[in-house]
Short mmCIF file of C-alpha atoms in Angstrom, two decimals:
data_model
loop_
_atom_site.label_atom_id
_atom_site.label_comp_id
_atom_site.label_asym_id
_atom_site.label_seq_id
_atom_site.Cartn_x
_atom_site.Cartn_y
_atom_site.Cartn_z
CA MET A 143 -5.46 10.29 19.52
CA ILE A 144 -9.18 9.58 19.31
CA THR A 145 -9.63 12.56 17.02
CA PHE A 146 -6.81 11.29 14.81
CA ILE A 147 -8.47 7.86 14.54
CA ARG A 148 -11.82 9.41 13.65
CA LYS A 149 -10.27 11.67 11.02
CA MET A 150 -8.28 8.76 9.60
CA THR A 151 -11.45 6.83 8.77
CA GLN A 152 -12.86 9.88 7.02
CA ASN A 153 -9.83 10.06 4.74
CA ARG A 154 -9.60 8.16 1.46
CA ALA A 155 -5.85 7.64 1.90
CA ALA A 156 -6.39 5.32 4.89
CA TRP A 157 -8.95 3.26 2.97
CA ALA A 158 -6.59 3.18 -0.05
CA LEU A 159 -3.81 1.84 2.18
CA LEU A 160 -6.11 -0.93 3.41
CA LEU A 161 -7.16 -1.70 -0.16
CA GLY A 162 -3.54 -1.76 -1.31
CA SER A 163 -2.50 -4.17 1.43
CA THR A 164 -5.28 -6.61 0.54
CA LEU A 165 -4.50 -6.31 -3.15
CA PHE A 166 -0.88 -7.13 -2.34
CA LEU A 167 -1.94 -10.29 -0.45
CA GLU A 168 -4.18 -11.44 -3.31
CA LEU A 169 -1.41 -10.84 -5.84
CA CYS A 170 0.98 -12.83 -3.65
CA ALA A 171 -1.54 -15.67 -3.60
CA MET A 172 -1.68 -15.60 -7.40
CA VAL A 173 2.12 -15.67 -7.65
CA PHE A 174 2.31 -18.61 -5.24
CA GLN A 175 -0.33 -20.50 -7.19
CA HIS A 176 0.31 -19.66 -10.84
CA VAL A 177 4.04 -18.83 -10.88
CA MET A 178 5.49 -21.01 -8.12
CA GLY A 179 3.02 -23.85 -8.74
CA LEU A 180 1.76 -24.21 -5.16
CA GLN A 181 -1.71 -25.74 -4.98
CA PRO A 182 -4.09 -23.89 -2.64
CA CYS A 183 -6.16 -26.00 -0.28
CA VAL A 184 -9.78 -25.45 0.70
CA LEU A 185 -8.80 -23.38 3.74
CA CYS A 186 -6.43 -21.30 1.59
CA ILE A 187 -9.35 -20.45 -0.68
CA TYR A 188 -11.49 -19.47 2.30
CA GLN A 189 -8.67 -17.23 3.52
CA ARG A 190 -8.59 -15.63 0.06
CA VAL A 191 -12.30 -14.94 0.41
CA ALA A 192 -11.67 -13.36 3.84
CA VAL A 193 -9.04 -11.08 2.29
CA LEU A 194 -11.55 -10.22 -0.44
CA GLY A 195 -14.02 -9.33 2.32
CA ILE A 196 -11.50 -6.93 3.83
CA MET A 197 -10.88 -5.56 0.34
CA ALA A 198 -14.62 -5.05 -0.17
CA GLY A 199 -14.79 -3.19 3.15
CA ALA A 200 -11.92 -0.98 1.98
CA VAL A 201 -13.65 -0.24 -1.33
CA ILE A 202 -16.91 0.61 0.45
CA GLY A 203 -15.10 2.93 2.86
CA PHE A 204 -13.13 4.47 0.00
CA ILE A 205 -16.27 5.33 -2.00
CA ASN A 206 -17.28 8.06 0.42
CA PRO A 207 -15.49 8.00 3.78
CA LYS A 208 -17.45 11.03 4.99
CA ASN A 209 -20.72 9.10 4.68
CA VAL A 210 -21.39 7.54 8.10
CA PHE A 211 -23.29 4.55 6.71
CA LEU A 212 -20.64 3.62 4.13
CA ARG A 213 -17.80 4.20 6.59
CA TRP A 214 -19.38 1.98 9.27
CA PHE A 215 -20.36 -0.69 6.77
CA GLY A 216 -16.76 -0.77 5.52
CA LEU A 217 -15.37 -0.89 9.07
CA LEU A 218 -17.68 -3.71 10.14
CA LEU A 219 -17.05 -5.75 6.99
CA TRP A 220 -13.31 -5.28 7.52
CA ALA A 221 -13.53 -6.42 11.14
CA TYR A 222 -15.81 -9.39 10.39
CA SER A 223 -13.69 -10.62 7.49
CA SER A 224 -10.50 -10.21 9.53
CA VAL A 225 -11.86 -12.29 12.39
CA GLN A 226 -13.09 -14.99 10.01
CA GLY A 227 -9.73 -15.09 8.22
CA LEU A 228 -7.87 -15.33 11.53
CA GLN A 229 -10.03 -18.25 12.62
CA ILE A 230 -9.41 -20.08 9.35
CA ALA A 231 -5.64 -19.44 9.50
CA LEU A 232 -5.57 -20.77 13.07
CA LYS A 233 -7.47 -23.87 11.99
CA GLN A 234 -5.12 -24.53 9.07
CA THR A 235 -2.07 -24.02 11.26
CA ASP A 236 -3.47 -26.52 13.74
CA ILE A 237 -4.03 -29.02 10.92
CA GLN A 238 -0.46 -28.56 9.66
CA LEU A 239 1.28 -28.65 13.03
CA HIS A 240 -0.82 -31.48 14.51
CA PRO A 241 -1.59 -33.84 11.62
CA SER A 242 -4.27 -36.37 12.36
CA PRO A 243 -6.79 -38.32 10.31
CA PHE A 244 -9.45 -36.71 12.51
CA ASN A 245 -8.18 -33.15 12.05
CA THR A 246 -8.64 -32.43 8.34
CA CYS A 247 -10.34 -29.98 6.03
CA ASP A 248 -12.96 -30.57 3.35
CA LEU A 249 -11.97 -32.06 0.00
CA PHE A 250 -13.80 -29.42 -2.02
CA VAL A 251 -14.70 -25.78 -1.45
CA THR A 252 -18.34 -25.13 -0.76
CA PHE A 253 -19.91 -21.85 -1.72
CA PRO A 254 -23.61 -21.05 -1.67
CA ASP A 255 -25.62 -22.20 -4.69
CA TRP A 256 -26.33 -18.57 -5.56
CA LEU A 257 -22.59 -17.74 -5.53
CA PRO A 258 -20.61 -20.67 -7.01
CA LEU A 259 -17.31 -18.82 -7.18
CA ASN A 260 -15.34 -22.03 -7.74
CA HIS A 261 -17.33 -22.62 -10.96
CA TRP A 262 -17.20 -19.03 -12.16
CA MET A 263 -13.48 -18.50 -11.56
CA PRO A 264 -11.84 -21.87 -10.85
CA TRP A 265 -8.37 -20.42 -11.42
CA PHE A 266 -8.90 -18.29 -8.29
CA PHE A 267 -11.42 -20.15 -6.12
CA ASN A 268 -10.73 -23.85 -6.65
CA GLY A 269 -8.81 -25.61 -3.89
CA THR A 270 -6.87 -28.66 -5.04
CA GLY A 271 -4.14 -28.87 -2.40
CA ASP A 272 -3.95 -30.69 0.92
CA CYS A 273 -4.50 -28.55 4.01
CA ALA A 274 -2.00 -30.57 6.05
CA GLU A 275 0.80 -30.31 3.49
CA ILE A 276 3.41 -27.63 4.12
CA GLN A 277 4.34 -26.38 0.65
CA TRP A 278 6.12 -23.17 1.60
CA GLN A 279 8.02 -21.72 4.56
CA PHE A 280 9.73 -18.44 5.26
CA LEU A 281 11.87 -18.00 8.38
CA THR A 282 10.58 -21.43 9.52
CA TRP A 283 6.94 -20.26 9.48
CA THR A 284 4.37 -21.75 7.14
CA MET A 285 1.99 -19.73 5.03
CA PRO A 286 -0.97 -20.02 7.43
CA GLN A 287 1.27 -18.92 10.29
CA TRP A 288 2.16 -15.78 8.35
CA LEU A 289 -1.53 -15.28 7.62
CA ILE A 290 -2.22 -15.44 11.37
CA VAL A 291 0.11 -12.45 11.67
CA ALA A 292 -1.56 -10.62 8.75
CA PHE A 293 -5.11 -11.28 9.92
CA GLY A 294 -4.09 -10.48 13.51
CA ILE A 295 -2.87 -7.07 12.39
CA TYR A 296 -6.09 -6.51 10.44
CA VAL A 297 -8.19 -7.53 13.47
CA ALA A 298 -6.23 -5.32 15.88
CA CYS A 299 -6.32 -2.30 13.56
CA SER A 300 -10.02 -2.68 12.84
CA PHE A 301 -10.90 -3.00 16.53
CA ILE A 302 -8.75 0.01 17.45
CA ILE A 303 -10.33 2.10 14.72
CA ILE A 304 -13.87 0.97 15.57
CA SER A 305 -13.24 1.70 19.25
CA GLY A 306 -11.86 5.13 18.39
CA ASN A 307 -15.01 5.87 16.40
CA LEU A 308 -17.28 4.71 19.22
CA ILE A 309 -15.68 6.69 22.04
CA LYS A 310 -17.32 10.07 22.57
CA GLY A 311 -16.51 13.03 24.74
CA LYS A 312 -13.34 14.75 25.82
CA PHE A 313 -10.45 13.09 27.55
CA TYR A 314 -7.92 14.38 29.99
CA ASN A 315 -5.26 16.39 28.28
CA LEU A 316 -2.04 14.69 29.28
CA GLN A 317 0.79 17.15 28.77
#
């Protein structure tokens, strides 16, 4: 199993699958915003950025999965972005399920001065919605609840794959 995990990260197909899944999530976000007319909130935008971080990790790993540096950089960026996205999705879910004037999100997205994404591409990075408002549900779950599931899967997979790449030596052959 450990050998399978190691070989998987050295294969472009695995990185392409990760890239495809993040591309699917970003396209869904665009459909929700520009086709269905749902307004993303500040936390939604930050979750988009987390998905873009996972996507960047997938692209880096895809470039040359046999290169140890690129592979590990891609794995670590994937894991970090997944954890950040999970934390943001949990925060937004808490805001939606326990509305309070003291439990809110920012009014405007804040990016570093050297990377003002909301000014460069406002159609993608500008949050105009209310974090507490539930605009969409599927099977009684809100969008951030579904993102908890998505980011949870990304976190679990990244940690399993990182662990599999860290473990060295032979294991007992269970037959």
